[in-house]
């Protein structure tokens, strides 16, 4: 299976420097926590993963249609397409 959303990728994979000290802004605003962070490959929005209580990265996809995210965790360099349910 191939990803039909590769044309949405406008952001490079995040650097290790960019990941340092990162937070899920929506969780911080709610006074909530998160497990792992993801970054939108279309616009750079940072949100929490599907294993986190609030699933802000998925909510961003549902609100915007930006389907491709990348891990925003140290030493991880992978992307995921929500729409195609596919590791890139």
PDB file of N, CA and C in Angstrom:
ATOM      1  N   UNK A   1       0.847  -1.182   0.000  1.00  0.00           N
ATOM      2  CA  UNK A   1       0.000   0.000   0.000  1.00  0.00           C
ATOM      3  C   UNK A   1       0.892   1.244   0.000  1.00  0.00           C
ATOM      4  N   UNK A   2       0.496   2.236  -0.735  1.00  0.00           N
ATOM      5  CA  UNK A   2       1.254   3.487  -0.758  1.00  0.00           C
ATOM      6  C   UNK A   2       0.409   4.615  -0.174  1.00  0.00           C
ATOM      7  N   UNK A   3       1.079   5.651   0.258  1.00  0.00           N
ATOM      8  CA  UNK A   3       0.412   6.798   0.874  1.00  0.00           C
ATOM      9  C   UNK A   3      -0.031   7.779  -0.210  1.00  0.00           C
ATOM     10  N   UNK A   4      -1.291   8.157  -0.161  1.00  0.00           N
ATOM     11  CA  UNK A   4      -1.850   9.111  -1.120  1.00  0.00           C
ATOM     12  C   UNK A   4      -1.690  10.552  -0.657  1.00  0.00           C
ATOM     13  N   UNK A   5      -0.977  10.764   0.457  1.00  0.00           N
ATOM     14  CA  UNK A   5      -0.900  12.095   1.055  1.00  0.00           C
ATOM     15  C   UNK A   5       0.517  12.662   1.111  1.00  0.00           C
ATOM     16  N   UNK A   6       1.434  12.050   0.367  1.00  0.00           N
ATOM     17  CA  UNK A   6       2.820  12.517   0.381  1.00  0.00           C
ATOM     18  C   UNK A   6       2.943  13.960  -0.094  1.00  0.00           C
ATOM     19  N   UNK A   7       2.010  14.401  -0.926  1.00  0.00           N
ATOM     20  CA  UNK A   7       2.052  15.786  -1.415  1.00  0.00           C
ATOM     21  C   UNK A   7       1.773  16.802  -0.311  1.00  0.00           C
ATOM     22  N   UNK A   8       1.267  16.333   0.830  1.00  0.00           N
ATOM     23  CA  UNK A   8       1.022  17.222   1.969  1.00  0.00           C
ATOM     24  C   UNK A   8       2.293  17.508   2.771  1.00  0.00           C
ATOM     25  N   UNK A   9       3.354  16.759   2.530  1.00  0.00           N
ATOM     26  CA  UNK A   9       4.584  16.929   3.311  1.00  0.00           C
ATOM     27  C   UNK A   9       5.307  18.187   2.846  1.00  0.00           C
ATOM     28  N   UNK A  10       5.242  19.213   3.680  1.00  0.00           N
ATOM     29  CA  UNK A  10       5.896  20.491   3.413  1.00  0.00           C
ATOM     30  C   UNK A  10       7.002  20.783   4.420  1.00  0.00           C
ATOM     31  N   UNK A  11       7.045  20.008   5.495  1.00  0.00           N
ATOM     32  CA  UNK A  11       8.018  20.196   6.573  1.00  0.00           C
ATOM     33  C   UNK A  11       9.002  19.031   6.567  1.00  0.00           C
ATOM     34  N   UNK A  12      10.293  19.336   6.732  1.00  0.00           N
ATOM     35  CA  UNK A  12      11.301  18.289   6.882  1.00  0.00           C
ATOM     36  C   UNK A  12      11.098  17.572   8.204  1.00  0.00           C
ATOM     37  N   UNK A  13      11.712  16.397   8.333  1.00  0.00           N
ATOM     38  CA  UNK A  13      11.703  15.730   9.630  1.00  0.00           C
ATOM     39  C   UNK A  13      12.355  16.656  10.651  1.00  0.00           C
ATOM     40  N   UNK A  14      11.828  16.686  11.873  1.00  0.00           N
ATOM     41  CA  UNK A  14      12.371  17.606  12.873  1.00  0.00           C
ATOM     42  C   UNK A  14      13.787  17.232  13.299  1.00  0.00           C
ATOM     43  N   UNK A  15      14.561  18.248  13.639  1.00  0.00           N
ATOM     44  CA  UNK A  15      15.918  18.036  14.139  1.00  0.00           C
ATOM     45  C   UNK A  15      15.867  17.686  15.618  1.00  0.00           C
ATOM     46  N   UNK A  16      16.947  17.111  16.104  1.00  0.00           N
ATOM     47  CA  UNK A  16      17.032  16.808  17.539  1.00  0.00           C
ATOM     48  C   UNK A  16      16.948  18.099  18.355  1.00  0.00           C
ATOM     49  N   UNK A  17      17.553  19.156  17.853  1.00  0.00           N
ATOM     50  CA  UNK A  17      17.505  20.452  18.552  1.00  0.00           C
ATOM     51  C   UNK A  17      16.065  20.942  18.688  1.00  0.00           C
ATOM     52  N   UNK A  18      15.278  20.811  17.649  1.00  0.00           N
ATOM     53  CA  UNK A  18      13.884  21.273  17.681  1.00  0.00           C
ATOM     54  C   UNK A  18      13.056  20.498  18.699  1.00  0.00           C
ATOM     55  N   UNK A  19      13.421  19.254  18.941  1.00  0.00           N
ATOM     56  CA  UNK A  19      12.656  18.399  19.852  1.00  0.00           C
ATOM     57  C   UNK A  19      12.923  18.713  21.324  1.00  0.00           C
ATOM     58  N   UNK A  20      14.072  19.317  21.629  1.00  0.00           N
ATOM     59  CA  UNK A  20      14.455  19.573  23.026  1.00  0.00           C
ATOM     60  C   UNK A  20      13.459  20.504  23.707  1.00  0.00           C
ATOM     61  N   UNK A  21      12.943  20.063  24.818  1.00  0.00           N
ATOM     62  CA  UNK A  21      12.043  20.885  25.617  1.00  0.00           C
ATOM     63  C   UNK A  21      10.653  21.058  25.030  1.00  0.00           C
ATOM     64  N   UNK A  22      10.322  20.283  23.998  1.00  0.00           N
ATOM     65  CA  UNK A  22       9.019  20.420  23.340  1.00  0.00           C
ATOM     66  C   UNK A  22       7.892  19.971  24.268  1.00  0.00           C
ATOM     67  N   UNK A  23       6.750  20.572  24.065  1.00  0.00           N
ATOM     68  CA  UNK A  23       5.551  20.251  24.840  1.00  0.00           C
ATOM     69  C   UNK A  23       4.363  20.154  23.888  1.00  0.00           C
ATOM     70  N   UNK A  24       3.283  19.590  24.383  1.00  0.00           N
ATOM     71  CA  UNK A  24       2.007  19.652  23.673  1.00  0.00           C
ATOM     72  C   UNK A  24       1.311  20.911  24.187  1.00  0.00           C
ATOM     73  N   UNK A  25       1.278  21.983  23.395  1.00  0.00           N
ATOM     74  CA  UNK A  25       0.698  23.240  23.872  1.00  0.00           C
ATOM     75  C   UNK A  25      -0.752  23.102  24.334  1.00  0.00           C
ATOM     76  N   UNK A  26      -1.529  22.276  23.648  1.00  0.00           N
ATOM     77  CA  UNK A  26      -2.934  22.107  24.035  1.00  0.00           C
ATOM     78  C   UNK A  26      -3.044  21.417  25.393  1.00  0.00           C
ATOM     79  N   UNK A  27      -2.192  20.430  25.652  1.00  0.00           N
ATOM     80  CA  UNK A  27      -2.197  19.764  26.965  1.00  0.00           C
ATOM     81  C   UNK A  27      -1.757  20.729  28.060  1.00  0.00           C
ATOM     82  N   UNK A  28      -0.727  21.518  27.788  1.00  0.00           N
ATOM     83  CA  UNK A  28      -0.258  22.506  28.766  1.00  0.00           C
ATOM     84  C   UNK A  28      -1.392  23.468  29.102  1.00  0.00           C
ATOM     85  N   UNK A  29      -2.103  23.938  28.090  1.00  0.00           N
ATOM     86  CA  UNK A  29      -3.209  24.877  28.310  1.00  0.00           C
ATOM     87  C   UNK A  29      -4.317  24.259  29.154  1.00  0.00           C
ATOM     88  N   UNK A  30      -4.492  22.937  29.045  1.00  0.00           N
ATOM     89  CA  UNK A  30      -5.527  22.232  29.806  1.00  0.00           C
ATOM     90  C   UNK A  30      -5.037  21.790  31.179  1.00  0.00           C
ATOM     91  N   UNK A  31      -3.744  21.903  31.426  1.00  0.00           N
ATOM     92  CA  UNK A  31      -3.177  21.382  32.665  1.00  0.00           C
ATOM     93  C   UNK A  31      -3.099  19.864  32.651  1.00  0.00           C
ATOM     94  N   UNK A  32      -2.967  19.289  31.470  1.00  0.00           N
ATOM     95  CA  UNK A  32      -2.938  17.843  31.293  1.00  0.00           C
ATOM     96  C   UNK A  32      -1.538  17.399  30.878  1.00  0.00           C
ATOM     97  N   UNK A  33      -1.327  16.094  30.860  1.00  0.00           N
ATOM     98  CA  UNK A  33      -0.038  15.541  30.453  1.00  0.00           C
ATOM     99  C   UNK A  33      -0.161  14.737  29.173  1.00  0.00           C
ATOM    100  N   UNK A  34       0.965  14.246  28.675  1.00  0.00           N
ATOM    101  CA  UNK A  34       1.010  13.478  27.431  1.00  0.00           C
ATOM    102  C   UNK A  34       2.094  12.432  27.545  1.00  0.00           C
ATOM    103  N   UNK A  35       2.045  11.442  26.661  1.00  0.00           N
ATOM    104  CA  UNK A  35       3.063  10.395  26.636  1.00  0.00           C
ATOM    105  C   UNK A  35       4.146  10.687  25.608  1.00  0.00           C
ATOM    106  N   UNK A  36       3.739  10.952  24.370  1.00  0.00           N
ATOM    107  CA  UNK A  36       4.690  11.198  23.285  1.00  0.00           C
ATOM    108  C   UNK A  36       4.174  12.327  22.414  1.00  0.00           C
ATOM    109  N   UNK A  37       5.096  12.996  21.730  1.00  0.00           N
ATOM    110  CA  UNK A  37       4.723  14.121  20.875  1.00  0.00           C
ATOM    111  C   UNK A  37       4.855  13.757  19.404  1.00  0.00           C
ATOM    112  N   UNK A  38       4.002  14.378  18.601  1.00  0.00           N
ATOM    113  CA  UNK A  38       4.014  14.234  17.146  1.00  0.00           C
ATOM    114  C   UNK A  38       3.987  15.623  16.533  1.00  0.00           C
ATOM    115  N   UNK A  39       4.527  15.762  15.320  1.00  0.00           N
ATOM    116  CA  UNK A  39       4.541  17.054  14.633  1.00  0.00           C
ATOM    117  C   UNK A  39       3.923  16.878  13.248  1.00  0.00           C
ATOM    118  N   UNK A  40       3.093  17.808  12.866  1.00  0.00           N
ATOM    119  CA  UNK A  40       2.440  17.795  11.561  1.00  0.00           C
ATOM    120  C   UNK A  40       3.465  18.092  10.474  1.00  0.00           C
ATOM    121  N   UNK A  41       3.531  17.256   9.451  1.00  0.00           N
ATOM    122  CA  UNK A  41       4.486  17.457   8.354  1.00  0.00           C
ATOM    123  C   UNK A  41       3.980  18.490   7.351  1.00  0.00           C
ATOM    124  N   UNK A  42       2.731  18.958   7.518  1.00  0.00           N
ATOM    125  CA  UNK A  42       2.210  20.014   6.645  1.00  0.00           C
ATOM    126  C   UNK A  42       2.484  21.395   7.211  1.00  0.00           C
ATOM    127  N   UNK A  43       2.216  21.580   8.517  1.00  0.00           N
ATOM    128  CA  UNK A  43       2.284  22.935   9.081  1.00  0.00           C
ATOM    129  C   UNK A  43       3.164  23.080  10.316  1.00  0.00           C
ATOM    130  N   UNK A  44       3.657  21.965  10.878  1.00  0.00           N
ATOM    131  CA  UNK A  44       4.532  22.043  12.043  1.00  0.00           C
ATOM    132  C   UNK A  44       3.818  22.059  13.383  1.00  0.00           C
ATOM    133  N   UNK A  45       2.506  21.886  13.396  1.00  0.00           N
ATOM    134  CA  UNK A  45       1.744  21.839  14.655  1.00  0.00           C
ATOM    135  C   UNK A  45       2.227  20.660  15.497  1.00  0.00           C
ATOM    136  N   UNK A  46       2.472  20.891  16.779  1.00  0.00           N
ATOM    137  CA  UNK A  46       2.897  19.831  17.695  1.00  0.00           C
ATOM    138  C   UNK A  46       1.711  19.428  18.558  1.00  0.00           C
ATOM    139  N   UNK A  47       1.470  18.119  18.630  1.00  0.00           N
ATOM    140  CA  UNK A  47       0.388  17.587  19.453  1.00  0.00           C
ATOM    141  C   UNK A  47       0.795  16.255  20.047  1.00  0.00           C
ATOM    142  N   UNK A  48      -0.005  15.780  20.978  1.00  0.00           N
ATOM    143  CA  UNK A  48       0.294  14.522  21.659  1.00  0.00           C
ATOM    144  C   UNK A  48      -0.226  13.323  20.857  1.00  0.00           C
ATOM    145  N   UNK A  49       0.347  12.161  21.145  1.00  0.00           N
ATOM    146  CA  UNK A  49       0.086  10.933  20.392  1.00  0.00           C
ATOM    147  C   UNK A  49      -1.262  10.300  20.745  1.00  0.00           C
ATOM    148  N   UNK A  50      -1.609   9.251  20.015  1.00  0.00           N
ATOM    149  CA  UNK A  50      -2.863   8.536  20.253  1.00  0.00           C
ATOM    150  C   UNK A  50      -2.868   7.776  21.576  1.00  0.00           C
ATOM    151  N   UNK A  51      -1.710   7.515  22.165  1.00  0.00           N
ATOM    152  CA  UNK A  51      -1.656   6.854  23.472  1.00  0.00           C
ATOM    153  C   UNK A  51      -1.826   7.847  24.614  1.00  0.00           C
ATOM    154  N   UNK A  52      -1.787   9.125  24.305  1.00  0.00           N
ATOM    155  CA  UNK A  52      -2.006  10.180  25.301  1.00  0.00           C
ATOM    156  C   UNK A  52      -3.509  10.379  25.488  1.00  0.00           C
ATOM    157  N   UNK A  53      -3.927  10.826  26.668  1.00  0.00           N
ATOM    158  CA  UNK A  53      -5.362  10.961  26.933  1.00  0.00           C
ATOM    159  C   UNK A  53      -6.113  11.867  25.953  1.00  0.00           C
ATOM    160  N   UNK A  54      -5.474  12.922  25.466  1.00  0.00           N
ATOM    161  CA  UNK A  54      -6.203  13.910  24.662  1.00  0.00           C
ATOM    162  C   UNK A  54      -6.015  13.783  23.154  1.00  0.00           C
ATOM    163  N   UNK A  55      -5.032  13.031  22.706  1.00  0.00           N
ATOM    164  CA  UNK A  55      -4.836  12.726  21.287  1.00  0.00           C
ATOM    165  C   UNK A  55      -4.898  13.970  20.395  1.00  0.00           C
ATOM    166  N   UNK A  56      -4.141  15.002  20.768  1.00  0.00           N
ATOM    167  CA  UNK A  56      -4.199  16.271  20.035  1.00  0.00           C
ATOM    168  C   UNK A  56      -3.655  16.195  18.609  1.00  0.00           C
ATOM    169  N   UNK A  57      -2.680  15.331  18.336  1.00  0.00           N
ATOM    170  CA  UNK A  57      -2.180  15.202  16.959  1.00  0.00           C
ATOM    171  C   UNK A  57      -3.289  14.673  16.047  1.00  0.00           C
ATOM    172  N   UNK A  58      -4.025  13.675  16.504  1.00  0.00           N
ATOM    173  CA  UNK A  58      -5.149  13.141  15.725  1.00  0.00           C
ATOM    174  C   UNK A  58      -6.236  14.203  15.569  1.00  0.00           C
ATOM    175  N   UNK A  59      -6.506  14.939  16.626  1.00  0.00           N
ATOM    176  CA  UNK A  59      -7.500  16.007  16.548  1.00  0.00           C
ATOM    177  C   UNK A  59      -7.121  17.057  15.516  1.00  0.00           C
ATOM    178  N   UNK A  60      -5.822  17.347  15.410  1.00  0.00           N
ATOM    179  CA  UNK A  60      -5.348  18.301  14.402  1.00  0.00           C
ATOM    180  C   UNK A  60      -5.627  17.764  13.001  1.00  0.00           C
ATOM    181  N   UNK A  61      -5.352  16.486  12.775  1.00  0.00           N
ATOM    182  CA  UNK A  61      -5.652  15.875  11.475  1.00  0.00           C
ATOM    183  C   UNK A  61      -7.150  15.963  11.179  1.00  0.00           C
ATOM    184  N   UNK A  62      -7.973  15.604  12.160  1.00  0.00           N
ATOM    185  CA  UNK A  62      -9.420  15.627  11.948  1.00  0.00           C
ATOM    186  C   UNK A  62      -9.928  17.036  11.656  1.00  0.00           C
ATOM    187  N   UNK A  63      -9.314  18.041  12.253  1.00  0.00           N
ATOM    188  CA  UNK A  63      -9.749  19.430  12.057  1.00  0.00           C
ATOM    189  C   UNK A  63      -9.227  20.043  10.760  1.00  0.00           C
ATOM    190  N   UNK A  64      -8.043  19.605  10.310  1.00  0.00           N
ATOM    191  CA  UNK A  64      -7.389  20.269   9.176  1.00  0.00           C
ATOM    192  C   UNK A  64      -7.254  19.414   7.919  1.00  0.00           C
ATOM    193  N   UNK A  65      -7.294  18.100   8.089  1.00  0.00           N
ATOM    194  CA  UNK A  65      -7.023  17.208   6.965  1.00  0.00           C
ATOM    195  C   UNK A  65      -5.541  16.981   6.724  1.00  0.00           C
ATOM    196  N   UNK A  66      -4.677  17.543   7.578  1.00  0.00           N
ATOM    197  CA  UNK A  66      -3.227  17.317   7.478  1.00  0.00           C
ATOM    198  C   UNK A  66      -2.943  15.902   7.976  1.00  0.00           C
ATOM    199  N   UNK A  67      -2.779  14.967   7.062  1.00  0.00           N
ATOM    200  CA  UNK A  67      -2.751  13.547   7.412  1.00  0.00           C
ATOM    201  C   UNK A  67      -1.409  13.021   7.905  1.00  0.00           C
ATOM    202  N   UNK A  68      -0.298  13.645   7.525  1.00  0.00           N
ATOM    203  CA  UNK A  68       1.024  13.067   7.801  1.00  0.00           C
ATOM    204  C   UNK A  68       1.690  13.759   8.991  1.00  0.00           C
ATOM    205  N   UNK A  69       2.073  12.942   9.963  1.00  0.00           N
ATOM    206  CA  UNK A  69       2.783  13.435  11.150  1.00  0.00           C
ATOM    207  C   UNK A  69       4.127  12.724  11.242  1.00  0.00           C
ATOM    208  N   UNK A  70       5.010  13.270  12.071  1.00  0.00           N
ATOM    209  CA  UNK A  70       6.292  12.621  12.372  1.00  0.00           C
ATOM    210  C   UNK A  70       6.433  12.534  13.882  1.00  0.00           C
ATOM    211  N   UNK A  71       7.221  11.583  14.324  1.00  0.00           N
ATOM    212  CA  UNK A  71       7.540  11.526  15.746  1.00  0.00           C
ATOM    213  C   UNK A  71       8.313  12.783  16.130  1.00  0.00           C
ATOM    214  N   UNK A  72       8.007  13.316  17.291  1.00  0.00           N
ATOM    215  CA  UNK A  72       8.738  14.456  17.835  1.00  0.00           C
ATOM    216  C   UNK A  72       9.489  14.024  19.093  1.00  0.00           C
ATOM    217  N   UNK A  73       9.847  12.741  19.122  1.00  0.00           N
ATOM    218  CA  UNK A  73      10.587  12.162  20.237  1.00  0.00           C
ATOM    219  C   UNK A  73      12.073  12.066  19.879  1.00  0.00           C
ATOM    220  N   UNK A  74      12.949  12.204  20.882  1.00  0.00           N
ATOM    221  CA  UNK A  74      14.395  12.120  20.627  1.00  0.00           C
ATOM    222  C   UNK A  74      14.783  10.814  19.926  1.00  0.00           C
ATOM    223  N   UNK A  75      15.680  10.927  18.962  1.00  0.00           N
ATOM    224  CA  UNK A  75      16.267   9.800  18.229  1.00  0.00           C
ATOM    225  C   UNK A  75      15.253   8.975  17.432  1.00  0.00           C
ATOM    226  N   UNK A  76      14.063   9.490  17.208  1.00  0.00           N
ATOM    227  CA  UNK A  76      13.083   8.806  16.358  1.00  0.00           C
ATOM    228  C   UNK A  76      12.925   9.594  15.065  1.00  0.00           C
ATOM    229  N   UNK A  77      12.968   8.884  13.928  1.00  0.00           N
ATOM    230  CA  UNK A  77      12.860   9.534  12.610  1.00  0.00           C
ATOM    231  C   UNK A  77      11.902   8.735  11.736  1.00  0.00           C
ATOM    232  N   UNK A  78      10.633   8.802  12.041  1.00  0.00           N
ATOM    233  CA  UNK A  78       9.620   8.132  11.237  1.00  0.00           C
ATOM    234  C   UNK A  78       8.412   9.047  11.086  1.00  0.00           C
ATOM    235  N   UNK A  79       7.621   8.748  10.080  1.00  0.00           N
ATOM    236  CA  UNK A  79       6.384   9.490   9.838  1.00  0.00           C
ATOM    237  C   UNK A  79       5.228   8.503   9.754  1.00  0.00           C
ATOM    238  N   UNK A  80       4.023   9.031   9.901  1.00  0.00           N
ATOM    239  CA  UNK A  80       2.808   8.217   9.889  1.00  0.00           C
ATOM    240  C   UNK A  80       1.722   8.976   9.145  1.00  0.00           C
ATOM    241  N   UNK A  81       0.961   8.260   8.345  1.00  0.00           N
ATOM    242  CA  UNK A  81      -0.198   8.861   7.688  1.00  0.00           C
ATOM    243  C   UNK A  81      -1.450   8.374   8.397  1.00  0.00           C
ATOM    244  N   UNK A  82      -2.169   9.291   9.037  1.00  0.00           N
ATOM    245  CA  UNK A  82      -3.416   8.934   9.710  1.00  0.00           C
ATOM    246  C   UNK A  82      -4.438   8.399   8.710  1.00  0.00           C
ATOM    247  N   UNK A  83      -4.594   9.081   7.584  1.00  0.00           N
ATOM    248  CA  UNK A  83      -5.632   8.725   6.615  1.00  0.00           C
ATOM    249  C   UNK A  83      -5.427   7.331   6.027  1.00  0.00           C
ATOM    250  N   UNK A  84      -4.181   6.990   5.726  1.00  0.00           N
ATOM    251  CA  UNK A  84      -3.886   5.690   5.122  1.00  0.00           C
ATOM    252  C   UNK A  84      -3.476   4.641   6.149  1.00  0.00           C
ATOM    253  N   UNK A  85      -3.375   5.038   7.435  1.00  0.00           N
ATOM    254  CA  UNK A  85      -2.981   4.119   8.504  1.00  0.00           C
ATOM    255  C   UNK A  85      -1.678   3.415   8.117  1.00  0.00           C
ATOM    256  N   UNK A  86      -0.662   4.243   7.789  1.00  0.00           N
ATOM    257  CA  UNK A  86       0.549   3.718   7.180  1.00  0.00           C
ATOM    258  C   UNK A  86       1.805   4.367   7.748  1.00  0.00           C
ATOM    259  N   UNK A  87       2.771   3.526   8.128  1.00  0.00           N
ATOM    260  CA  UNK A  87       4.082   4.002   8.564  1.00  0.00           C
ATOM    261  C   UNK A  87       4.892   4.369   7.331  1.00  0.00           C
ATOM    262  N   UNK A  88       5.489   5.554   7.356  1.00  0.00           N
ATOM    263  CA  UNK A  88       6.257   6.028   6.201  1.00  0.00           C
ATOM    264  C   UNK A  88       7.745   6.015   6.516  1.00  0.00           C
TER     265      UNK A  88
END
